Short mmCIF file of C-alpha atoms and ligand atoms in Angstrom, two decimals:
data_model
loop_
_atom_site.label_atom_id
_atom_site.label_comp_id
_atom_site.label_asym_id
_atom_site.label_seq_id
_atom_site.Cartn_x
_atom_site.Cartn_y
_atom_site.Cartn_z
CA UNK A 974 95.22 132.30 23.96
CA UNK A 975 94.95 135.98 23.10
CA UNK A 976 94.36 138.33 26.02
CA UNK A 977 92.79 141.56 24.80
CA UNK A 978 94.51 143.62 27.51
CA UNK A 979 97.96 142.40 26.48
CA UNK A 980 97.69 143.60 22.90
CA UNK A 981 98.71 147.02 21.67
CA UNK A 982 95.73 148.96 20.35
CA UNK A 983 96.64 148.65 16.68
CA UNK A 984 97.01 144.89 16.86
CA UNK A 985 93.73 144.76 18.78
CA UNK A 986 92.01 146.89 16.16
CA UNK A 987 93.23 144.75 13.28
CA UNK A 988 92.00 141.61 15.08
CA UNK A 989 88.61 143.22 15.66
CA UNK A 990 88.44 144.12 11.99
CA UNK A 991 89.04 140.51 10.98
CA UNK A 992 85.90 138.69 9.88
CA UNK A 993 83.98 137.01 12.67
CA UNK A 994 86.08 138.34 15.57
CA UNK A 995 84.69 137.13 18.89
CA UNK A 996 85.36 138.32 22.43
CA UNK A 997 84.86 136.37 25.65
CA UNK A 998 84.02 138.29 28.82
CA UNK A 999 84.28 136.16 31.98
CA UNK A 1000 81.99 137.33 34.80
CA UNK A 1001 82.89 136.15 38.29
CA UNK A 1002 82.69 137.07 41.96
CA UNK A 1003 84.83 137.65 45.03
CA UNK A 1004 83.18 135.22 47.43
CA UNK A 1005 84.23 132.95 50.29
CA UNK A 1006 84.43 129.31 49.20
CA UNK A 1007 85.10 127.56 52.49
CA UNK A 1008 88.30 127.27 54.53
CA UNK A 1009 90.02 125.11 51.91
CA UNK A 1010 89.98 127.44 48.93
CA UNK A 1011 90.77 130.99 47.81
CA UNK A 1012 87.92 133.44 47.26
CA UNK A 1013 88.30 133.73 43.49
CA UNK A 1014 87.21 130.41 41.89
CA UNK A 1015 84.13 132.07 40.39
CA UNK A 1016 86.37 134.28 38.29
CA UNK A 1017 89.39 132.00 37.74
CA UNK A 1018 87.36 129.04 36.45
CA UNK A 1019 85.39 130.85 33.71
CA UNK A 1020 88.56 132.71 32.76
CA UNK A 1021 90.50 129.46 32.37
CA UNK A 1022 87.67 128.00 30.29
CA UNK A 1023 87.50 131.13 28.12
CA UNK A 1024 91.28 130.93 27.59
CA UNK A 1025 91.08 127.29 26.53
CA UNK A 1026 88.08 127.83 24.23
CA UNK A 1027 89.84 130.81 22.63
CA UNK A 1028 92.78 128.54 21.77
CA UNK A 1029 90.42 126.37 19.74
CA UNK A 1030 88.82 129.18 17.75
CA UNK A 1031 90.25 131.16 14.85
CA UNK A 1032 89.75 134.78 15.82
CA UNK A 1033 88.81 135.05 19.46
CA UNK A 1034 90.13 137.05 22.39
CA UNK A 1035 89.50 137.12 26.12
CA UNK A 1036 88.68 140.47 27.74
CA UNK A 1037 89.75 141.13 31.34
CA UNK A 1038 87.16 139.46 33.58
CA UNK A 1039 84.71 141.20 35.86
CA UNK A 1040 86.14 140.03 39.20
CA UNK A 1041 83.13 141.04 41.35
CA UNK A 1042 79.60 139.71 41.11
CA UNK A 1043 76.08 140.01 42.47
CA UNK A 1044 75.43 139.41 46.18
CA UNK A 1045 76.00 135.88 47.42
CA UNK A 1046 72.70 134.24 48.30
CA UNK A 1047 72.44 131.94 51.28
CA UNK A 1048 70.98 128.99 49.35
CA UNK A 1049 73.55 129.15 46.55
CA UNK A 1050 76.69 130.86 47.93
CA UNK A 1051 76.44 130.83 51.71
CA UNK A 1052 75.11 134.37 51.91
CA UNK A 1053 76.35 137.90 51.67
CA UNK A 1054 76.93 138.20 55.41
CA UNK A 1055 80.10 136.10 55.15
CA UNK A 1056 83.48 137.79 55.68
CA UNK A 1057 85.49 138.26 52.51
CA UNK A 1058 82.50 138.02 50.19
CA UNK A 1059 82.54 141.38 48.39
CA UNK A 1060 79.61 142.00 46.09
CA UNK A 1061 78.04 144.51 43.75
CA UNK A 1062 74.46 145.72 43.71
CA UNK A 1063 72.65 144.03 40.81
CA UNK A 1064 72.19 147.36 39.05
CA UNK A 1065 75.95 148.05 39.25
CA UNK A 1066 76.76 144.67 37.68
CA UNK A 1067 74.21 145.11 34.88
CA UNK A 1068 75.48 148.62 34.13
CA UNK A 1069 79.12 147.46 34.17
CA UNK A 1070 78.30 144.76 31.62
CA UNK A 1071 76.31 147.25 29.52
CA UNK A 1072 79.23 149.72 29.58
CA UNK A 1073 81.83 147.13 28.58
CA UNK A 1074 79.67 145.84 25.72
CA UNK A 1075 79.01 149.40 24.51
CA UNK A 1076 82.77 150.00 24.36
CA UNK A 1077 83.45 146.73 22.53
CA UNK A 1078 80.74 147.62 20.03
CA UNK A 1079 82.34 151.04 19.53
CA UNK A 1080 85.58 149.23 18.62
CA UNK A 1081 83.67 147.24 16.02
CA UNK A 1082 83.14 143.98 17.95
CA UNK A 1083 79.84 142.31 17.02
CA UNK A 1084 80.23 138.85 18.61
CA UNK A 1085 80.53 138.47 22.36
CA UNK A 1086 80.27 135.52 24.75
CA UNK A 1087 79.59 136.24 28.43
CA UNK A 1088 81.05 133.36 30.45
CA UNK A 1089 79.46 133.28 33.90
CA UNK A 1090 81.16 131.66 36.90
CA UNK A 1091 78.88 132.76 39.76
CA UNK A 1092 75.34 131.44 40.09
CA UNK A 1093 73.80 134.69 41.40
CA UNK A 1094 75.01 136.76 38.43
CA UNK A 1095 72.73 135.15 35.87
CA UNK A 1096 69.80 137.55 35.56
CA UNK A 1097 71.94 140.66 36.02
CA UNK A 1098 74.05 139.52 33.07
CA UNK A 1099 70.85 139.08 31.07
CA UNK A 1100 69.80 142.62 32.06
CA UNK A 1101 73.16 144.14 31.06
CA UNK A 1102 73.06 142.34 27.71
CA UNK A 1103 69.45 143.31 27.08
CA UNK A 1104 70.22 146.99 27.71
CA UNK A 1105 73.33 146.80 25.52
CA UNK A 1106 71.39 145.26 22.63
CA UNK A 1107 68.73 147.96 22.99
CA UNK A 1108 71.41 150.67 22.98
CA UNK A 1109 73.03 149.17 19.90
CA UNK A 1110 69.72 149.16 18.02
CA UNK A 1111 69.20 152.83 18.91
CA UNK A 1112 72.68 153.47 17.50
CA UNK A 1113 71.87 151.69 14.25
CA UNK A 1114 73.91 148.56 15.00
CA UNK A 1115 71.74 145.60 13.99
CA UNK A 1116 74.30 142.80 13.90
CA UNK A 1117 75.36 142.54 17.54
CA UNK A 1118 75.05 138.94 18.76
CA UNK A 1119 75.77 137.93 22.33
CA UNK A 1120 75.80 134.48 23.90
CA UNK A 1121 75.37 134.13 27.68
CA UNK A 1122 76.36 130.90 29.39
CA UNK A 1123 77.20 129.46 32.78
CA UNK A 1124 79.91 126.85 32.34
CA UNK A 1125 78.32 124.21 34.62
CA UNK A 1126 75.34 123.97 32.27
CA UNK A 1127 77.68 122.12 29.88
CA UNK A 1128 78.24 119.33 32.40
CA UNK A 1129 75.77 116.69 31.23
CA UNK A 1130 74.06 113.87 33.09
CA UNK A 1131 76.66 111.29 32.03
CA UNK A 1132 79.48 113.32 33.58
CA UNK A 1133 77.43 114.00 36.70
CA UNK A 1134 76.84 110.24 37.15
CA UNK A 1135 80.54 109.60 36.69
CA UNK A 1136 81.72 112.33 39.11
CA UNK A 1137 79.03 111.94 41.77
CA UNK A 1138 78.54 108.19 42.24
CA UNK A 1139 77.28 108.96 45.76
CA UNK A 1140 74.53 111.26 44.39
CA UNK A 1141 74.32 114.83 43.09
CA UNK A 1142 72.85 117.62 45.20
CA UNK A 1143 72.35 120.18 42.40
CA UNK A 1144 74.42 123.10 41.14
CA UNK A 1145 73.22 125.58 43.74
CA UNK A 1146 74.53 123.47 46.64
CA UNK A 1147 77.78 122.91 44.76
CA UNK A 1148 79.15 126.13 46.28
CA UNK A 1149 82.70 125.24 47.40
CA UNK A 1150 81.86 121.58 46.77
CA UNK A 1151 83.19 118.83 44.51
CA UNK A 1152 82.91 120.67 41.18
CA UNK A 1153 84.58 123.95 42.05
CA UNK A 1154 87.18 122.34 44.31
CA UNK A 1155 88.09 119.72 41.68
CA UNK A 1156 88.42 122.37 38.97
CA UNK A 1157 90.61 124.51 41.23
CA UNK A 1158 92.76 121.48 42.19
CA UNK A 1159 93.29 120.84 38.49
CA UNK A 1160 93.82 124.48 37.41
CA UNK A 1161 95.30 126.23 40.47
CA UNK A 1162 96.49 123.61 42.99
CA UNK A 1163 98.31 126.27 45.00
CA UNK A 1164 94.99 127.93 45.86
CA UNK A 1165 93.49 124.80 47.43
CA UNK A 1166 94.40 123.18 50.76
CA UNK A 1167 92.55 119.88 50.95
CA UNK A 1168 93.67 119.36 54.57
CA UNK A 1169 91.22 122.15 55.48
CA UNK A 1170 88.17 120.63 53.76
CA UNK A 1171 85.28 120.37 56.22
CA UNK A 1172 83.21 117.28 55.53
CA UNK A 1173 79.52 117.88 56.20
CA UNK A 1174 76.10 116.90 54.94
CA UNK A 1175 74.65 119.10 52.16
CA UNK A 1176 73.04 122.25 53.58
CA UNK A 1177 69.28 122.09 54.16
CA UNK A 1178 67.11 125.11 53.51
CA UNK A 1179 63.39 125.81 53.67
CA UNK A 1180 61.66 126.44 50.33
CA UNK A 1181 61.79 130.23 50.93
CA UNK A 1182 64.27 132.95 51.87
CA UNK A 1183 63.96 135.28 54.85
CA UNK A 1184 65.63 138.69 54.96
CA UNK A 1185 67.64 139.59 56.93
CA UNK A 1186 69.11 136.10 56.58
CA UNK A 1187 69.52 133.80 59.55
CA UNK A 1188 73.30 133.12 59.44
CA UNK A 1189 72.83 129.89 61.40
CA UNK A 1190 71.32 128.24 58.28
CA UNK A 1191 74.70 128.51 56.51
CA UNK A 1192 77.05 125.63 57.43
CA UNK A 1193 79.92 126.91 59.61
CA UNK A 1194 82.36 126.03 56.80
CA UNK A 1195 80.72 128.47 54.37
CA UNK A 1196 80.43 125.66 51.82
CA UNK A 1197 77.01 124.21 51.00
CA UNK A 1198 78.18 120.66 50.32
CA UNK A 1199 81.32 118.72 51.17
CA UNK A 1200 84.36 118.88 48.90
CA UNK A 1201 85.68 115.64 50.40
CA UNK A 1202 85.36 113.74 47.12
CA UNK A 1203 87.07 116.42 45.01
CA UNK A 1204 90.11 115.33 42.97
CA UNK A 1205 92.26 117.00 40.30
CA UNK A 1206 91.27 114.15 37.95
CA UNK A 1207 87.61 115.14 38.30
CA UNK A 1208 88.66 118.72 37.63
CA UNK A 1209 90.38 117.65 34.43
CA UNK A 1210 87.26 115.79 33.28
CA UNK A 1211 85.07 118.81 34.08
CA UNK A 1212 87.44 121.13 32.27
CA UNK A 1213 87.46 118.89 29.18
CA UNK A 1214 83.67 118.57 29.12
CA UNK A 1215 83.12 122.33 29.50
CA UNK A 1216 85.78 123.40 27.00
CA UNK A 1217 84.60 120.91 24.37
CA UNK A 1218 80.92 121.68 24.85
CA UNK A 1219 81.37 125.44 24.86
CA UNK A 1220 83.72 125.43 21.86
CA UNK A 1221 81.21 123.37 19.88
CA UNK A 1222 78.28 125.59 20.89
CA UNK A 1223 80.09 128.82 20.08
CA UNK A 1224 81.35 127.50 16.74
CA UNK A 1225 77.99 126.14 15.71
CA UNK A 1226 75.90 129.10 16.83
CA UNK A 1227 78.10 131.88 15.51
CA UNK A 1228 78.87 130.19 12.19
CA UNK A 1229 75.13 130.22 11.49
CA UNK A 1230 74.94 134.00 11.97
CA UNK A 1231 75.88 135.84 8.77
CA UNK A 1232 78.48 138.60 8.99
CA UNK A 1233 76.68 141.58 7.48
CA UNK A 1234 79.02 144.41 8.49
CA UNK A 1235 81.92 145.51 6.40
CA UNK A 1236 84.88 144.52 8.59
CA UNK A 1237 86.68 147.70 7.51
CA UNK A 1238 83.95 149.96 8.93
ZN1 LIG B 1463 81.74 129.48 43.33
MN1 LIG B 1464 79.56 131.92 43.57
#
């Protein structure tokens, strides 16, 4: 895969000037994921997927990921009161995304995929992209196209049935659970210690949030469902499903968008 940051600027520029050049920007978080895992799966997983997708495309690069994300929410990430979890204000995240896109556009990039790995980031990514598109229109750039995706949305019902024979609790409660742990066991086994997995029932929350949060609603482990059934084989399946699905979507969607700019602009 081609890492943008590892290129010299002239090689980068000539790649950007090649027809249809596309850049992936992984957006993650620094967030506790239970006692059995490092705090960076939300950035490592989308980065690994972006790397693998890039390998399957003709002229794509991966930009350095955003390693911090929006505040962990209790019902989807254990909560922002947890030690280690280090978050940005939503406005900061949106503005960071807007700034990075503005710079890529200045270089001549017109095709960008934002690869989200942290549930709580979603709408702040949308906001950053919306502002960037608005800026680009004000600057006379009319051919900027940006795809936003969260990788787990490419895991279909068939795969869910196969990986969760005991029942699926939903993506929000997957925090530090079977999906993320399996992917990390497959991709970065050194960052997982399965002997420290705490087996517990899925977290139960009322259908509302109270602020300040009541920390006692978060399971003591920090995870929202048990990772007991995680395996590297499941991680490999998840990786394959996400990489294939995302590659197909990116190829299909962007090939239907005409390239109207002169690449030598
Ligand atoms: Zn996570
Ligand atoms: Mn997260």
